Short mmCIF file of N, CA and C in Angstrom, two decimals:
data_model
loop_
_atom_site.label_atom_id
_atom_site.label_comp_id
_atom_site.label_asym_id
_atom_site.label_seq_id
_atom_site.Cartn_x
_atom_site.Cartn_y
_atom_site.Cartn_z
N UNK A 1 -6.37 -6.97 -98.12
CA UNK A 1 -5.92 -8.33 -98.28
C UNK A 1 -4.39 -8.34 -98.38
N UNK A 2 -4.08 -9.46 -97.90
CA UNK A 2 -2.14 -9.59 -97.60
C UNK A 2 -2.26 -10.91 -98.45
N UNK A 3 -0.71 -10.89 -99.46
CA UNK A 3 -1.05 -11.87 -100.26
C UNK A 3 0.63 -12.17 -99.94
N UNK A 4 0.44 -13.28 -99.57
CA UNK A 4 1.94 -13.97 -99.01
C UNK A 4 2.60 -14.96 -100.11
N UNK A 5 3.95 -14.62 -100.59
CA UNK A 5 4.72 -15.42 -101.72
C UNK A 5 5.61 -15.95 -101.40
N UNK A 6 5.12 -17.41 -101.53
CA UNK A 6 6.29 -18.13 -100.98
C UNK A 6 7.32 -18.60 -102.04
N UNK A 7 8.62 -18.73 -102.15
CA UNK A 7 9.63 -18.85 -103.06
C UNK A 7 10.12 -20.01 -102.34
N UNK A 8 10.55 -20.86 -103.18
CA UNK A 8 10.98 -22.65 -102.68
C UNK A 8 11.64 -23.51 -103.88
N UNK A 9 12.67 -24.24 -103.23
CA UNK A 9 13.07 -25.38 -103.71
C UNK A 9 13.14 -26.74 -102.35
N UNK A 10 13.02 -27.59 -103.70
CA UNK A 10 12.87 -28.94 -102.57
C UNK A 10 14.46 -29.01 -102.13
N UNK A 11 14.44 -29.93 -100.68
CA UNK A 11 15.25 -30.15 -100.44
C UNK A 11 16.24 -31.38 -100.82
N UNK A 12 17.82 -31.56 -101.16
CA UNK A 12 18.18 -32.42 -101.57
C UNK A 12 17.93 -34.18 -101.19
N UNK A 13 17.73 -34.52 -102.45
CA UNK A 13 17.00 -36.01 -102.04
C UNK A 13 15.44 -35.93 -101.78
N UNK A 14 15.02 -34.75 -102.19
CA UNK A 14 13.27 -35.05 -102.03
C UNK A 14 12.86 -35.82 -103.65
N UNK A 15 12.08 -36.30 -103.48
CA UNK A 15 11.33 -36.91 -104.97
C UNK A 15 9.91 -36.03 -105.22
N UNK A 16 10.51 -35.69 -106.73
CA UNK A 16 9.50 -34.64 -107.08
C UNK A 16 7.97 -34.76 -107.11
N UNK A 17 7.73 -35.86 -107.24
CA UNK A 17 6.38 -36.57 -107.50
C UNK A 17 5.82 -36.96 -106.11
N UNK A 18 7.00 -37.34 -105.01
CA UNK A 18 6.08 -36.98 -103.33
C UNK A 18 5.76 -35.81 -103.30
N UNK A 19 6.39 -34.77 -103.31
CA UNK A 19 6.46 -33.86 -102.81
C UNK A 19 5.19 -33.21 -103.36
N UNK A 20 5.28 -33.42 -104.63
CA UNK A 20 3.49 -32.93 -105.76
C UNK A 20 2.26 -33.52 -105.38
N UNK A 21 2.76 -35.20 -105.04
CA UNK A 21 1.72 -35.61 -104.47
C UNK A 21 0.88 -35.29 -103.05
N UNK A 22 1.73 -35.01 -102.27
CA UNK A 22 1.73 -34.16 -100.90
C UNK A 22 0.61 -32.72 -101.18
N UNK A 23 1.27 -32.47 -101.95
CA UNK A 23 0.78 -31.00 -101.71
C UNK A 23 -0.39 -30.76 -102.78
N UNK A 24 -1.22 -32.00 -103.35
CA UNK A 24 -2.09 -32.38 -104.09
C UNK A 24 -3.33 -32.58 -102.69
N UNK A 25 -2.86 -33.65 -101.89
CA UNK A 25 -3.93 -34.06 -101.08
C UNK A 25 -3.38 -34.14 -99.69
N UNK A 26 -2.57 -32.48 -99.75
CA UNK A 26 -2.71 -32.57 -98.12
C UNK A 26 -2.36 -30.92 -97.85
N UNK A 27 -1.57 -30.45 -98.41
CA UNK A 27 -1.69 -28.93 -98.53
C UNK A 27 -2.26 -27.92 -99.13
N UNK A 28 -2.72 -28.15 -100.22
CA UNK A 28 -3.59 -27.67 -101.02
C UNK A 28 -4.84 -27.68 -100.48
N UNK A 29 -5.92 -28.72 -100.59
CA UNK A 29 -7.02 -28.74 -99.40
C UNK A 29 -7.29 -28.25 -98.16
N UNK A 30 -5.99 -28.49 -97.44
CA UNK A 30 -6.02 -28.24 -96.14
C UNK A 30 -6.00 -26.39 -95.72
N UNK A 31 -5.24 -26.04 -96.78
CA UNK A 31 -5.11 -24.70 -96.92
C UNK A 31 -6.54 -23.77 -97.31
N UNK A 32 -6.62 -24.80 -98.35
CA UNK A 32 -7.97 -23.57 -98.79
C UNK A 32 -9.08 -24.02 -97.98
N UNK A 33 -9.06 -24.57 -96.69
CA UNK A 33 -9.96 -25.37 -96.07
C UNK A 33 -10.42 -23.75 -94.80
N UNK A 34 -9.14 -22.66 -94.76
CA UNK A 34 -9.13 -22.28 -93.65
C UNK A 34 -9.68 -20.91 -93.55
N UNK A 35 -10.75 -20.50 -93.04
CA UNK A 35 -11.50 -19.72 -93.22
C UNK A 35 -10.60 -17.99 -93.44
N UNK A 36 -9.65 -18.14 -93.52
CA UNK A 36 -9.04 -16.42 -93.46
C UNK A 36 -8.23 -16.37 -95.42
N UNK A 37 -8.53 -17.73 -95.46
CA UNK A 37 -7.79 -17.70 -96.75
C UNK A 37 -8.73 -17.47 -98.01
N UNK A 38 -8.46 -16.71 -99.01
CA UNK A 38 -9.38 -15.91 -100.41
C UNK A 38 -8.69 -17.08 -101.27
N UNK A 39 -7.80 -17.29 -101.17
CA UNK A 39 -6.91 -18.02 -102.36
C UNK A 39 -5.88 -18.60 -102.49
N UNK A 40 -5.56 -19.74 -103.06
CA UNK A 40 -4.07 -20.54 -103.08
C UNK A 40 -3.82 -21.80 -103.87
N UNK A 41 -2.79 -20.77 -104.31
CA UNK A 41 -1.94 -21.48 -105.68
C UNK A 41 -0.59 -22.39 -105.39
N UNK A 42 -0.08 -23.32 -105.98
CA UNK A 42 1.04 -23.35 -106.17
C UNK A 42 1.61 -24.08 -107.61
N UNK A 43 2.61 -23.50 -108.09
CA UNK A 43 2.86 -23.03 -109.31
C UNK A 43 4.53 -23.43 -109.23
N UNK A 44 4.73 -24.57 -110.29
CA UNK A 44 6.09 -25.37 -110.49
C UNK A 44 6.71 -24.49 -111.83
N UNK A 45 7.85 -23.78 -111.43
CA UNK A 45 8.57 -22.70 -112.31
C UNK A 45 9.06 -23.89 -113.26
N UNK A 46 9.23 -23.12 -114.24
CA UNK A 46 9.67 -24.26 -116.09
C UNK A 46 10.88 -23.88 -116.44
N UNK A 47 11.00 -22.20 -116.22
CA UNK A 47 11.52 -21.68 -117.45
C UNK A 47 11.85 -20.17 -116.61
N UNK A 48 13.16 -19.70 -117.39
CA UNK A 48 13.46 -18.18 -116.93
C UNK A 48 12.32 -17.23 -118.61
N UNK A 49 12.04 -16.30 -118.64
CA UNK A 49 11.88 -15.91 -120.20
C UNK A 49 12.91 -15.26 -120.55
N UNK A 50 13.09 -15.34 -121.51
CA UNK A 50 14.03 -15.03 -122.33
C UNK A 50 16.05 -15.45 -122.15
N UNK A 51 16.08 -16.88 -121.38
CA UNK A 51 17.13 -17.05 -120.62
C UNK A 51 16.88 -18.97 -120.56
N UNK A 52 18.26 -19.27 -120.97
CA UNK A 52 18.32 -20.80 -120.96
C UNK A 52 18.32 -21.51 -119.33
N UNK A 53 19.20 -20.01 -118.73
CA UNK A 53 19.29 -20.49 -117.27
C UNK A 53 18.23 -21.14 -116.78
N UNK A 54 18.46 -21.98 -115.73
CA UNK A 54 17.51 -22.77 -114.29
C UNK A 54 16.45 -21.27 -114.17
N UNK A 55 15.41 -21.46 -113.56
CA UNK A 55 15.00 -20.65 -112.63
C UNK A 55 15.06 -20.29 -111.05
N UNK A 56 15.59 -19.63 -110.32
CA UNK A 56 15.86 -20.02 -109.22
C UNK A 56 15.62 -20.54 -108.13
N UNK A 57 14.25 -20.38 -108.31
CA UNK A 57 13.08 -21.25 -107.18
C UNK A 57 12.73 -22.73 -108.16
N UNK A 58 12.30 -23.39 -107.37
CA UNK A 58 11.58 -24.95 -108.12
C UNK A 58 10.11 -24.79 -108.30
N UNK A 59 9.21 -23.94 -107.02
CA UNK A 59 7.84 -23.72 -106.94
C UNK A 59 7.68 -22.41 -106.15
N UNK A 60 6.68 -22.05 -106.51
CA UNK A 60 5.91 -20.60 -106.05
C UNK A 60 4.29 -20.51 -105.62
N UNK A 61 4.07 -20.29 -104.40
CA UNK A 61 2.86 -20.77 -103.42
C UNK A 61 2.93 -18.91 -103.07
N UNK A 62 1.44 -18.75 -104.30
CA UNK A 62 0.61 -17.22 -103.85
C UNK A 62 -0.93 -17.86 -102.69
N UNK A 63 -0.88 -17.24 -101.54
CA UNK A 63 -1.64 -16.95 -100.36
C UNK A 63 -2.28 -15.80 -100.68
N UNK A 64 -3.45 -15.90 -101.04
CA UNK A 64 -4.55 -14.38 -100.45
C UNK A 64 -5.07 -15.08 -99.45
N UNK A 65 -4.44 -14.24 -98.32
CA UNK A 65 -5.12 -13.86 -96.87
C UNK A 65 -6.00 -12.87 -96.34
N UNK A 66 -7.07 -12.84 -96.28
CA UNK A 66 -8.50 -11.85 -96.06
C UNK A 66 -7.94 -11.33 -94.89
N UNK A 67 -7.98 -12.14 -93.75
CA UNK A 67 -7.52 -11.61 -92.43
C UNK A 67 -6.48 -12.47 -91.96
N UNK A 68 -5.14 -11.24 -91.35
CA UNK A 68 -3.72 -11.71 -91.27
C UNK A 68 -3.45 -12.11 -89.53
N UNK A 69 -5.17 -11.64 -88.65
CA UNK A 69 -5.17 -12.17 -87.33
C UNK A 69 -5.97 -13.42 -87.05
N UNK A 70 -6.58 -13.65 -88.10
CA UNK A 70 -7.80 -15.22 -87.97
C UNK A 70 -6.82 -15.81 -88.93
N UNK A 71 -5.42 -15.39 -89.53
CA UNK A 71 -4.70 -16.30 -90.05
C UNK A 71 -3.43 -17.29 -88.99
N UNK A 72 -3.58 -16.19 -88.31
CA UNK A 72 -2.37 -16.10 -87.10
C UNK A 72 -3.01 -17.23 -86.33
N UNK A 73 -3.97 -17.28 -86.17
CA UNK A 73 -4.96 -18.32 -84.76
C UNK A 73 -5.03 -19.97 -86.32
N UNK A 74 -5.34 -19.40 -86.56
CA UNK A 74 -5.55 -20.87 -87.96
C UNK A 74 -4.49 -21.22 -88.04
N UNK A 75 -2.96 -20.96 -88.28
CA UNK A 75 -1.97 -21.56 -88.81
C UNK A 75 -1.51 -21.87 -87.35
N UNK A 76 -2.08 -21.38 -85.85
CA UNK A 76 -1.41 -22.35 -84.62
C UNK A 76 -1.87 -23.41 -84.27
N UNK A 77 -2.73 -24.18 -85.41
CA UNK A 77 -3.71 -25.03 -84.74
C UNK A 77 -2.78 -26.33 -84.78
N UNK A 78 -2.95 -27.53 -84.48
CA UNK A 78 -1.81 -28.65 -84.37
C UNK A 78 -2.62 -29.17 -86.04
N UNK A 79 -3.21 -29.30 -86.36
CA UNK A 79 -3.23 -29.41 -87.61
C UNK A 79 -2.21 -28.41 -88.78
N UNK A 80 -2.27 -27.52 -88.84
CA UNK A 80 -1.43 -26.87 -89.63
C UNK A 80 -0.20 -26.68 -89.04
N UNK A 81 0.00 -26.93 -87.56
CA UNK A 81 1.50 -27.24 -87.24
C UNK A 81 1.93 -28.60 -88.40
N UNK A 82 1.13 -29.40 -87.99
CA UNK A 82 1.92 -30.79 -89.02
C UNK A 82 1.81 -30.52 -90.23
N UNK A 83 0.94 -29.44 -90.75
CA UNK A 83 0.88 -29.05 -92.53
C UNK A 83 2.83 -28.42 -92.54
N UNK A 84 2.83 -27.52 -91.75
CA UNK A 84 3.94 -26.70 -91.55
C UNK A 84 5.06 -27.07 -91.94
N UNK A 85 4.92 -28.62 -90.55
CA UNK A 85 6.26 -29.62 -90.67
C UNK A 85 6.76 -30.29 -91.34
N UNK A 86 5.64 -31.03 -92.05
CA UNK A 86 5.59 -31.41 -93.49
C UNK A 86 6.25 -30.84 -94.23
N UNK A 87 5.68 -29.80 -94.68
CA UNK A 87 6.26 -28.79 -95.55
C UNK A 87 7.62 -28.24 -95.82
N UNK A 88 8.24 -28.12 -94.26
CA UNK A 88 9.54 -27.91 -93.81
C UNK A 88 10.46 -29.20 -94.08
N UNK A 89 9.84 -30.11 -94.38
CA UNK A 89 10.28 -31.37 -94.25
C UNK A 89 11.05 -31.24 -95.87
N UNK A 90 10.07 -30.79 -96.57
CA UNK A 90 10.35 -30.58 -98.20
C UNK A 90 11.26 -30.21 -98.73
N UNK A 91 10.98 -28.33 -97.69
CA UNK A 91 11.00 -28.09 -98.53
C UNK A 91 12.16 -26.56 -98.21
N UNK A 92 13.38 -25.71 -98.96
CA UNK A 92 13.68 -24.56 -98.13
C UNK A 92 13.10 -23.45 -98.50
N UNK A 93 12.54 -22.85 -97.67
CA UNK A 93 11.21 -21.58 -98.57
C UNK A 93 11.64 -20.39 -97.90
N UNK A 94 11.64 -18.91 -98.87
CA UNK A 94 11.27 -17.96 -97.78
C UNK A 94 9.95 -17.51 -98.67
N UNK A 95 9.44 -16.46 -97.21
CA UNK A 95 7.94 -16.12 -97.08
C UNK A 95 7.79 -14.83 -97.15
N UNK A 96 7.11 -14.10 -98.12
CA UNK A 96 7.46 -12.41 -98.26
C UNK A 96 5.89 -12.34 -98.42
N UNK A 97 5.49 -11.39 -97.44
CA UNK A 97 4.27 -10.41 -96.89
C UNK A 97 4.36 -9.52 -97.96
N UNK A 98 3.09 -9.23 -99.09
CA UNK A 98 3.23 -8.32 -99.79
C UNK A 98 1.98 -7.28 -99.64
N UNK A 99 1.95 -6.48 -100.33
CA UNK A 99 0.43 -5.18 -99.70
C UNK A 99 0.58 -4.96 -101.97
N UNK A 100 -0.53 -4.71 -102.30
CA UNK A 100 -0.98 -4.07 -103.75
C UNK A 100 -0.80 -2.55 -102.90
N UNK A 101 0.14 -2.30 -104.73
CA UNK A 101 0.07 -1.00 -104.81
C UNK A 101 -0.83 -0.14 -105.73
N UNK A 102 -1.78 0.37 -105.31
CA UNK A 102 -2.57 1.09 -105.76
C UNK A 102 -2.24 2.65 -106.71
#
């Protein structure tokens, strides 16, 4: 299993409560809708521990992906193109491919 972490802040001038609402009833569903996917979170950072600072991301979106080639064919579909765009619309993210170390 490949478990993909996405790191994000919204983009300036997004409203926090679209953007939650969005991804309440249209990414969230749509995601765990897609047969290669085990699991998916997304998770609004609060707090550094032990540190008054910001945290540096705004939200954090963990992906367990079962299979990373029936993910490849699922995420070209024109449906998850517009999940995509959406998203991009939001949001500036990068996307890090991770493997467990055993």
């Amino acid at each position: 299993m490949t478990r993909l972490i996405v790191l994000f802040n919204l983009k300036p001038g997004i409203d926090v409560n679209h953007y939650e609402t969005w991804a309440r009833q249209v990414d969230l569903p749509t995601v765990h809708g897609l047969k290669s996917i085990q699991g998916f979170d997304i998770f609004r950072s609060v707090s550094l521990l032990g540190s008054a600072a910001p945290p540096p991301y705004q939200y954090i979106e963990i992906i367990d992906v079962k299979d990373m080639a029936e993910f490849g064919a699922e995420i070209a579909t024109d449906t998850m193109g517009r999940v995509a765009a959406e998203f991009a619309a939001f949001a500036d993210a990068t996307f890090i491919l991770t493997e467990r170390l055993d």
